[in-house]
């Protein structure tokens, strides 16, 4: 686990499961355009939330790459789920700008809803094929850029599924925070 505190915001990278973060007010879904159950992060979140989540999502779909929408969390222990559609790497272009929009829009929705804590997965780095290190640079770079603008969000967590992934994020976090 790596933790930094900057502009009064705690930023941490942890290994774990996105649907097992009960202390976070919001969790982010690496969604599909239709906001349906799917695999990976979306599958884990929808299974844990129950069918009410898909029902709430239906009128909000479809969304475009880079966009984010917010719903309740149903049977999850959190208060909100923020659904982001990441870019399919090499197909939805420019992929870096679209991926940055996901993080920016999710943080903006958090501010608009008075959310204090938010956990992100590594959006687009699974089925959507975004290479991990460039994705980590976009994710953390966008989060760092937003820090001075945040007032309600005071805790940001990135949840990585496996130990190789967390090493990459820790290295990028160290670089960005000058350690
Ligand atoms: N908790 C945290 N991270 C996870 C989990 C989990 N439970 N499961 C996978 N990861 P992905 P994408 C990691 O494929 O690339 C879906 O089927 C995974 O190792 O979930 O944005 C949707 O329906 C990877 O590093 O999201 C969409 O169609 C990262 O989370 C499509 O896949 C993202 O993997 C979205 O693709």
PDB file of C-alpha atoms and ligand atoms in Angstrom:
ATOM      1  CA  UNK A   1       0.000   0.000   0.000  1.00  0.00           C
ATOM      2  CA  UNK A   2       1.238   3.524  -0.852  1.00  0.00           C
ATOM      3  CA  UNK A   3      -0.275   6.656   0.688  1.00  0.00           C
ATOM      4  CA  UNK A   4       0.278  10.378   0.134  1.00  0.00           C
ATOM      5  CA  UNK A   5      -1.441  13.460   1.532  1.00  0.00           C
ATOM      6  CA  UNK A   6      -1.527  16.478  -0.799  1.00  0.00           C
ATOM      7  CA  UNK A   7      -3.773  19.575  -0.717  1.00  0.00           C
ATOM      8  CA  UNK A   8      -5.539  17.977   2.250  1.00  0.00           C
ATOM      9  CA  UNK A   9      -6.491  14.902   0.185  1.00  0.00           C
ATOM     10  CA  UNK A  10      -5.314  11.411   1.091  1.00  0.00           C
ATOM     11  CA  UNK A  11      -4.381   9.417  -2.017  1.00  0.00           C
ATOM     12  CA  UNK A  12      -3.663   5.727  -1.719  1.00  0.00           C
ATOM     13  CA  UNK A  13      -3.063   2.702  -3.946  1.00  0.00           C
ATOM     14  CA  UNK A  14      -4.155  -0.618  -2.465  1.00  0.00           C
ATOM     15  CA  UNK A  15      -4.502  -4.189  -3.633  1.00  0.00           C
ATOM     16  CA  UNK A  16      -8.044  -5.534  -3.391  1.00  0.00           C
ATOM     17  CA  UNK A  17     -11.519  -5.862  -4.794  1.00  0.00           C
ATOM     18  CA  UNK A  18     -13.490  -2.757  -5.774  1.00  0.00           C
ATOM     19  CA  UNK A  19     -16.675  -4.166  -4.264  1.00  0.00           C
ATOM     20  CA  UNK A  20     -14.950  -4.753  -0.904  1.00  0.00           C
ATOM     21  CA  UNK A  21     -14.359  -1.096   0.101  1.00  0.00           C
ATOM     22  CA  UNK A  22     -17.007  -0.496   2.790  1.00  0.00           C
ATOM     23  CA  UNK A  23     -15.297   2.608   4.202  1.00  0.00           C
ATOM     24  CA  UNK A  24     -15.606   4.543   0.917  1.00  0.00           C
ATOM     25  CA  UNK A  25     -18.671   6.654   0.200  1.00  0.00           C
ATOM     26  CA  UNK A  26     -18.483   6.088  -3.564  1.00  0.00           C
ATOM     27  CA  UNK A  27     -16.950   3.392  -5.736  1.00  0.00           C
ATOM     28  CA  UNK A  28     -16.312   3.717  -9.454  1.00  0.00           C
ATOM     29  CA  UNK A  29     -17.491   1.153 -11.982  1.00  0.00           C
ATOM     30  CA  UNK A  30     -15.426   0.440 -15.132  1.00  0.00           C
ATOM     31  CA  UNK A  31     -18.699   0.233 -17.024  1.00  0.00           C
ATOM     32  CA  UNK A  32     -19.869  -0.720 -20.517  1.00  0.00           C
ATOM     33  CA  UNK A  33     -21.851   1.774 -22.614  1.00  0.00           C
ATOM     34  CA  UNK A  34     -25.156   0.080 -21.775  1.00  0.00           C
ATOM     35  CA  UNK A  35     -24.422   0.113 -18.018  1.00  0.00           C
ATOM     36  CA  UNK A  36     -25.213  -3.622 -17.949  1.00  0.00           C
ATOM     37  CA  UNK A  37     -23.672  -6.280 -15.740  1.00  0.00           C
ATOM     38  CA  UNK A  38     -20.692  -7.446 -17.928  1.00  0.00           C
ATOM     39  CA  UNK A  39     -17.422  -8.934 -16.637  1.00  0.00           C
ATOM     40  CA  UNK A  40     -14.454  -7.702 -14.553  1.00  0.00           C
ATOM     41  CA  UNK A  41     -15.198  -4.707 -12.332  1.00  0.00           C
ATOM     42  CA  UNK A  42     -18.715  -4.215 -13.752  1.00  0.00           C
ATOM     43  CA  UNK A  43     -19.599  -7.853 -13.089  1.00  0.00           C
ATOM     44  CA  UNK A  44     -18.275  -7.724  -9.517  1.00  0.00           C
ATOM     45  CA  UNK A  45     -20.125  -4.474  -8.725  1.00  0.00           C
ATOM     46  CA  UNK A  46     -23.455  -5.503 -10.257  1.00  0.00           C
ATOM     47  CA  UNK A  47     -23.387  -8.941  -8.625  1.00  0.00           C
ATOM     48  CA  UNK A  48     -22.736  -7.408  -5.201  1.00  0.00           C
ATOM     49  CA  UNK A  49     -25.259  -4.577  -5.699  1.00  0.00           C
ATOM     50  CA  UNK A  50     -28.089  -6.796  -6.919  1.00  0.00           C
ATOM     51  CA  UNK A  51     -30.541  -6.303  -9.825  1.00  0.00           C
ATOM     52  CA  UNK A  52     -31.766  -2.929  -8.528  1.00  0.00           C
ATOM     53  CA  UNK A  53     -28.546  -1.357  -9.784  1.00  0.00           C
ATOM     54  CA  UNK A  54     -29.140  -2.443 -13.392  1.00  0.00           C
ATOM     55  CA  UNK A  55     -32.720  -1.200 -13.143  1.00  0.00           C
ATOM     56  CA  UNK A  56     -31.555   2.223 -11.927  1.00  0.00           C
ATOM     57  CA  UNK A  57     -28.920   2.323 -14.689  1.00  0.00           C
ATOM     58  CA  UNK A  58     -31.281   1.512 -17.567  1.00  0.00           C
ATOM     59  CA  UNK A  59     -32.679   5.029 -18.165  1.00  0.00           C
ATOM     60  CA  UNK A  60     -29.181   6.555 -17.902  1.00  0.00           C
ATOM     61  CA  UNK A  61     -27.718   4.420 -20.746  1.00  0.00           C
ATOM     62  CA  UNK A  62     -26.060   4.550 -23.175  1.00  0.00           C
ATOM     63  CA  UNK A  63     -23.065   6.650 -22.154  1.00  0.00           C
ATOM     64  CA  UNK A  64     -20.075   7.601 -24.322  1.00  0.00           C
ATOM     65  CA  UNK A  65     -16.345   7.057 -23.670  1.00  0.00           C
ATOM     66  CA  UNK A  66     -15.092   9.531 -21.064  1.00  0.00           C
ATOM     67  CA  UNK A  67     -18.545  10.083 -19.536  1.00  0.00           C
ATOM     68  CA  UNK A  68     -19.656   9.291 -15.991  1.00  0.00           C
ATOM     69  CA  UNK A  69     -23.063   8.904 -14.302  1.00  0.00           C
ATOM     70  CA  UNK A  70     -23.979   8.403 -10.655  1.00  0.00           C
ATOM     71  CA  UNK A  71     -26.442   5.987  -9.026  1.00  0.00           C
ATOM     72  CA  UNK A  72     -27.175   4.575  -5.609  1.00  0.00           C
ATOM     73  CA  UNK A  73     -25.231   1.537  -4.425  1.00  0.00           C
ATOM     74  CA  UNK A  74     -28.159  -0.800  -3.598  1.00  0.00           C
ATOM     75  CA  UNK A  75     -26.818  -3.836  -1.666  1.00  0.00           C
ATOM     76  CA  UNK A  76     -23.216  -2.609  -1.702  1.00  0.00           C
ATOM     77  CA  UNK A  77     -21.934  -1.121   1.564  1.00  0.00           C
ATOM     78  CA  UNK A  78     -21.218   2.234  -0.154  1.00  0.00           C
ATOM     79  CA  UNK A  79     -23.579   5.140  -0.763  1.00  0.00           C
ATOM     80  CA  UNK A  80     -22.993   5.709  -4.477  1.00  0.00           C
ATOM     81  CA  UNK A  81     -21.657   4.030  -7.595  1.00  0.00           C
ATOM     82  CA  UNK A  82     -20.144   6.284 -10.254  1.00  0.00           C
ATOM     83  CA  UNK A  83     -20.157   4.525 -13.628  1.00  0.00           C
ATOM     84  CA  UNK A  84     -17.418   5.539 -16.087  1.00  0.00           C
ATOM     85  CA  UNK A  85     -17.030   4.300 -19.649  1.00  0.00           C
ATOM     86  CA  UNK A  86     -13.319   4.112 -20.369  1.00  0.00           C
ATOM     87  CA  UNK A  87     -11.921   4.148 -23.920  1.00  0.00           C
ATOM     88  CA  UNK A  88     -11.232   0.911 -25.783  1.00  0.00           C
ATOM     89  CA  UNK A  89      -7.483   1.313 -26.204  1.00  0.00           C
ATOM     90  CA  UNK A  90      -6.474   2.189 -29.780  1.00  0.00           C
ATOM     91  CA  UNK A  91     -10.071   2.447 -30.923  1.00  0.00           C
ATOM     92  CA  UNK A  92     -11.695   5.289 -28.950  1.00  0.00           C
ATOM     93  CA  UNK A  93      -9.315   8.182 -29.611  1.00  0.00           C
ATOM     94  CA  UNK A  94      -7.538  10.087 -28.207  1.00  0.00           C
ATOM     95  CA  UNK A  95      -7.500   7.350 -25.577  1.00  0.00           C
ATOM     96  CA  UNK A  96      -5.491   9.355 -23.038  1.00  0.00           C
ATOM     97  CA  UNK A  97      -7.883  12.315 -23.163  1.00  0.00           C
ATOM     98  CA  UNK A  98     -10.934  10.060 -22.870  1.00  0.00           C
ATOM     99  CA  UNK A  99      -9.423   8.159 -19.950  1.00  0.00           C
ATOM    100  CA  UNK A 100      -8.545  11.457 -18.222  1.00  0.00           C
ATOM    101  CA  UNK A 101     -12.177  12.586 -18.705  1.00  0.00           C
ATOM    102  CA  UNK A 102     -13.379   9.525 -16.774  1.00  0.00           C
ATOM    103  CA  UNK A 103     -11.351  10.492 -13.705  1.00  0.00           C
ATOM    104  CA  UNK A 104     -12.184  14.195 -14.056  1.00  0.00           C
ATOM    105  CA  UNK A 105     -15.928  13.584 -14.493  1.00  0.00           C
ATOM    106  CA  UNK A 106     -16.051  11.093 -11.620  1.00  0.00           C
ATOM    107  CA  UNK A 107     -14.346  13.581  -9.290  1.00  0.00           C
ATOM    108  CA  UNK A 108     -16.631  16.395 -10.474  1.00  0.00           C
ATOM    109  CA  UNK A 109     -19.727  14.237  -9.818  1.00  0.00           C
ATOM    110  CA  UNK A 110     -18.317  13.500  -6.357  1.00  0.00           C
ATOM    111  CA  UNK A 111     -17.966  17.206  -5.629  1.00  0.00           C
ATOM    112  CA  UNK A 112     -21.468  17.908  -6.974  1.00  0.00           C
ATOM    113  CA  UNK A 113     -22.883  15.276  -4.612  1.00  0.00           C
ATOM    114  CA  UNK A 114     -20.846  16.236  -1.549  1.00  0.00           C
ATOM    115  CA  UNK A 115     -18.926  12.959  -1.562  1.00  0.00           C
ATOM    116  CA  UNK A 116     -15.926  12.698   0.782  1.00  0.00           C
ATOM    117  CA  UNK A 117     -14.283   9.439  -0.277  1.00  0.00           C
ATOM    118  CA  UNK A 118     -14.067   7.620  -3.613  1.00  0.00           C
ATOM    119  CA  UNK A 119     -12.415   4.377  -4.749  1.00  0.00           C
ATOM    120  CA  UNK A 120     -11.412   3.879  -8.399  1.00  0.00           C
ATOM    121  CA  UNK A 121     -10.435   0.695 -10.220  1.00  0.00           C
ATOM    122  CA  UNK A 122      -7.844   0.932 -13.033  1.00  0.00           C
ATOM    123  CA  UNK A 123     -10.418   1.919 -15.682  1.00  0.00           C
ATOM    124  CA  UNK A 124      -9.844   0.499 -19.217  1.00  0.00           C
ATOM    125  CA  UNK A 125      -6.864  -1.700 -18.218  1.00  0.00           C
ATOM    126  CA  UNK A 126      -8.759  -5.006 -18.440  1.00  0.00           C
ATOM    127  CA  UNK A 127     -11.034  -5.971 -21.332  1.00  0.00           C
ATOM    128  CA  UNK A 128     -10.494  -2.520 -22.922  1.00  0.00           C
ATOM    129  CA  UNK A 129      -6.739  -3.205 -23.266  1.00  0.00           C
ATOM    130  CA  UNK A 130      -5.152   0.062 -22.024  1.00  0.00           C
ATOM    131  CA  UNK A 131      -1.538  -0.716 -21.031  1.00  0.00           C
ATOM    132  CA  UNK A 132      -1.106  -0.389 -17.284  1.00  0.00           C
ATOM    133  CA  UNK A 133       1.727   2.104 -16.895  1.00  0.00           C
ATOM    134  CA  UNK A 134       0.367   4.722 -19.331  1.00  0.00           C
ATOM    135  CA  UNK A 135      -3.052   4.258 -17.705  1.00  0.00           C
ATOM    136  CA  UNK A 136      -1.505   4.843 -14.260  1.00  0.00           C
ATOM    137  CA  UNK A 137       0.102   8.070 -15.517  1.00  0.00           C
ATOM    138  CA  UNK A 138      -3.206   9.343 -16.895  1.00  0.00           C
ATOM    139  CA  UNK A 139      -5.156   8.309 -13.767  1.00  0.00           C
ATOM    140  CA  UNK A 140      -2.770   9.769 -11.194  1.00  0.00           C
ATOM    141  CA  UNK A 141      -1.860  12.762 -13.390  1.00  0.00           C
ATOM    142  CA  UNK A 142      -5.543  13.733 -13.696  1.00  0.00           C
ATOM    143  CA  UNK A 143      -6.178  13.185  -9.989  1.00  0.00           C
ATOM    144  CA  UNK A 144      -3.158  15.347  -9.090  1.00  0.00           C
ATOM    145  CA  UNK A 145      -4.353  18.105 -11.472  1.00  0.00           C
ATOM    146  CA  UNK A 146      -7.790  18.107  -9.821  1.00  0.00           C
ATOM    147  CA  UNK A 147      -6.526  18.235  -6.219  1.00  0.00           C
ATOM    148  CA  UNK A 148      -6.527  22.051  -5.860  1.00  0.00           C
ATOM    149  CA  UNK A 149     -10.160  22.130  -7.092  1.00  0.00           C
ATOM    150  CA  UNK A 150     -11.489  19.562  -4.590  1.00  0.00           C
ATOM    151  CA  UNK A 151     -13.379  20.674  -1.513  1.00  0.00           C
ATOM    152  CA  UNK A 152     -15.651  17.794  -0.465  1.00  0.00           C
ATOM    153  CA  UNK A 153     -13.409  14.917  -1.612  1.00  0.00           C
ATOM    154  CA  UNK A 154     -10.722  14.267   0.985  1.00  0.00           C
ATOM    155  CA  UNK A 155      -9.861  10.595   0.324  1.00  0.00           C
ATOM    156  CA  UNK A 156      -9.102   8.952  -3.048  1.00  0.00           C
ATOM    157  CA  UNK A 157      -8.226   5.280  -3.274  1.00  0.00           C
ATOM    158  CA  UNK A 158      -7.110   3.335  -6.344  1.00  0.00           C
ATOM    159  CA  UNK A 159      -7.885  -0.366  -5.993  1.00  0.00           C
ATOM    160  CA  UNK A 160      -5.665  -2.701  -8.023  1.00  0.00           C
ATOM    161  CA  UNK A 161      -6.542  -6.312  -8.499  1.00  0.00           C
ATOM    162  CA  UNK A 162      -3.077  -7.898  -8.438  1.00  0.00           C
ATOM    163  CA  UNK A 163       0.349  -7.290  -6.950  1.00  0.00           C
ATOM    164  CA  UNK A 164       2.135  -6.559 -10.258  1.00  0.00           C
ATOM    165  CA  UNK A 165      -0.399  -3.790 -10.953  1.00  0.00           C
ATOM    166  CA  UNK A 166       0.007  -2.157  -7.572  1.00  0.00           C
ATOM    167  CA  UNK A 167       3.787  -1.992  -8.021  1.00  0.00           C
ATOM    168  CA  UNK A 168       3.312   0.006 -11.223  1.00  0.00           C
ATOM    169  CA  UNK A 169       0.868   2.431  -9.584  1.00  0.00           C
ATOM    170  CA  UNK A 170       3.126   2.844  -6.530  1.00  0.00           C
ATOM    171  CA  UNK A 171       6.060   3.714  -8.756  1.00  0.00           C
ATOM    172  CA  UNK A 172       4.056   6.326 -10.668  1.00  0.00           C
ATOM    173  CA  UNK A 173       2.639   7.726  -7.396  1.00  0.00           C
ATOM    174  CA  UNK A 174       6.200   8.073  -6.015  1.00  0.00           C
ATOM    175  CA  UNK A 175       7.312   9.830  -9.176  1.00  0.00           C
ATOM    176  CA  UNK A 176       4.398  12.288  -9.201  1.00  0.00           C
ATOM    177  CA  UNK A 177       4.699  13.139  -5.526  1.00  0.00           C
ATOM    178  CA  UNK A 178       8.458  13.681  -5.806  1.00  0.00           C
ATOM    179  CA  UNK A 179       9.622  10.746  -3.644  1.00  0.00           C
TER     180      UNK A 179
HETATM  181  N1  LIG B   1     -11.795  -5.176  -8.279  1.00  0.00           N
HETATM  182  C1  LIG B   1     -10.778  -4.363  -8.680  1.00  0.00           C
HETATM  183  N2  LIG B   1     -10.201  -4.446  -9.899  1.00  0.00           N
HETATM  184  C2  LIG B   1     -10.665  -5.391 -10.741  1.00  0.00           C
HETATM  185  C3  LIG B   1     -11.724  -6.265 -10.415  1.00  0.00           C
HETATM  186  C4  LIG B   1     -12.300  -6.139  -9.112  1.00  0.00           C
HETATM  187  N3  LIG B   1     -13.298  -6.926  -8.704  1.00  0.00           N
HETATM  188  N4  LIG B   1     -11.965  -7.087 -11.484  1.00  0.00           N
HETATM  189  C5  LIG B   1     -11.094  -6.726 -12.454  1.00  0.00           C
HETATM  190  N5  LIG B   1     -10.296  -5.719 -11.999  1.00  0.00           N
HETATM  191  P1  LIG B   1     -12.241  -4.360 -16.564  1.00  0.00           P
HETATM  192  P2  LIG B   1     -12.254  -2.203 -18.561  1.00  0.00           P
HETATM  193  C6  LIG B   1      -9.239  -4.973 -12.697  1.00  0.00           C
HETATM  194  O1  LIG B   1     -12.103  -5.364 -17.645  1.00  0.00           O
HETATM  195  O2  LIG B   1     -10.906  -2.554 -19.088  1.00  0.00           O
HETATM  196  C7  LIG B   1     -16.412  -5.256 -18.579  1.00  0.00           C
HETATM  197  O3  LIG B   1     -16.801  -6.519 -18.977  1.00  0.00           O
HETATM  198  C8  LIG B   1      -8.694  -5.590 -13.962  1.00  0.00           C
HETATM  199  O4  LIG B   1      -7.613  -6.459 -13.654  1.00  0.00           O
HETATM  200  O5  LIG B   1     -13.222  -4.612 -15.479  1.00  0.00           O
HETATM  201  O6  LIG B   1     -12.599  -0.748 -18.348  1.00  0.00           O
HETATM  202  C9  LIG B   1     -17.443  -4.166 -18.844  1.00  0.00           C
HETATM  203  O7  LIG B   1     -18.720  -4.719 -19.007  1.00  0.00           O
HETATM  204  C10 LIG B   1      -8.235  -4.367 -14.740  1.00  0.00           C
HETATM  205  O8  LIG B   1      -6.934  -3.959 -14.315  1.00  0.00           O
HETATM  206  O9  LIG B   1     -12.626  -2.893 -17.163  1.00  0.00           O
HETATM  207  C11 LIG B   1     -16.941  -3.482 -20.086  1.00  0.00           C
HETATM  208  O10 LIG B   1     -17.485  -4.047 -21.260  1.00  0.00           O
HETATM  209  C12 LIG B   1      -9.224  -3.275 -14.326  1.00  0.00           C
HETATM  210  O11 LIG B   1      -9.828  -3.749 -13.128  1.00  0.00           O
HETATM  211  C13 LIG B   1     -15.455  -3.717 -20.073  1.00  0.00           C
HETATM  212  O12 LIG B   1     -15.245  -4.880 -19.297  1.00  0.00           O
HETATM  213  C14 LIG B   1     -10.303  -2.962 -15.342  1.00  0.00           C
HETATM  214  O13 LIG B   1     -10.761  -4.161 -15.949  1.00  0.00           O
HETATM  215  C15 LIG B   1     -14.687  -2.596 -19.412  1.00  0.00           C
HETATM  216  O14 LIG B   1     -13.308  -2.827 -19.571  1.00  0.00           O
END
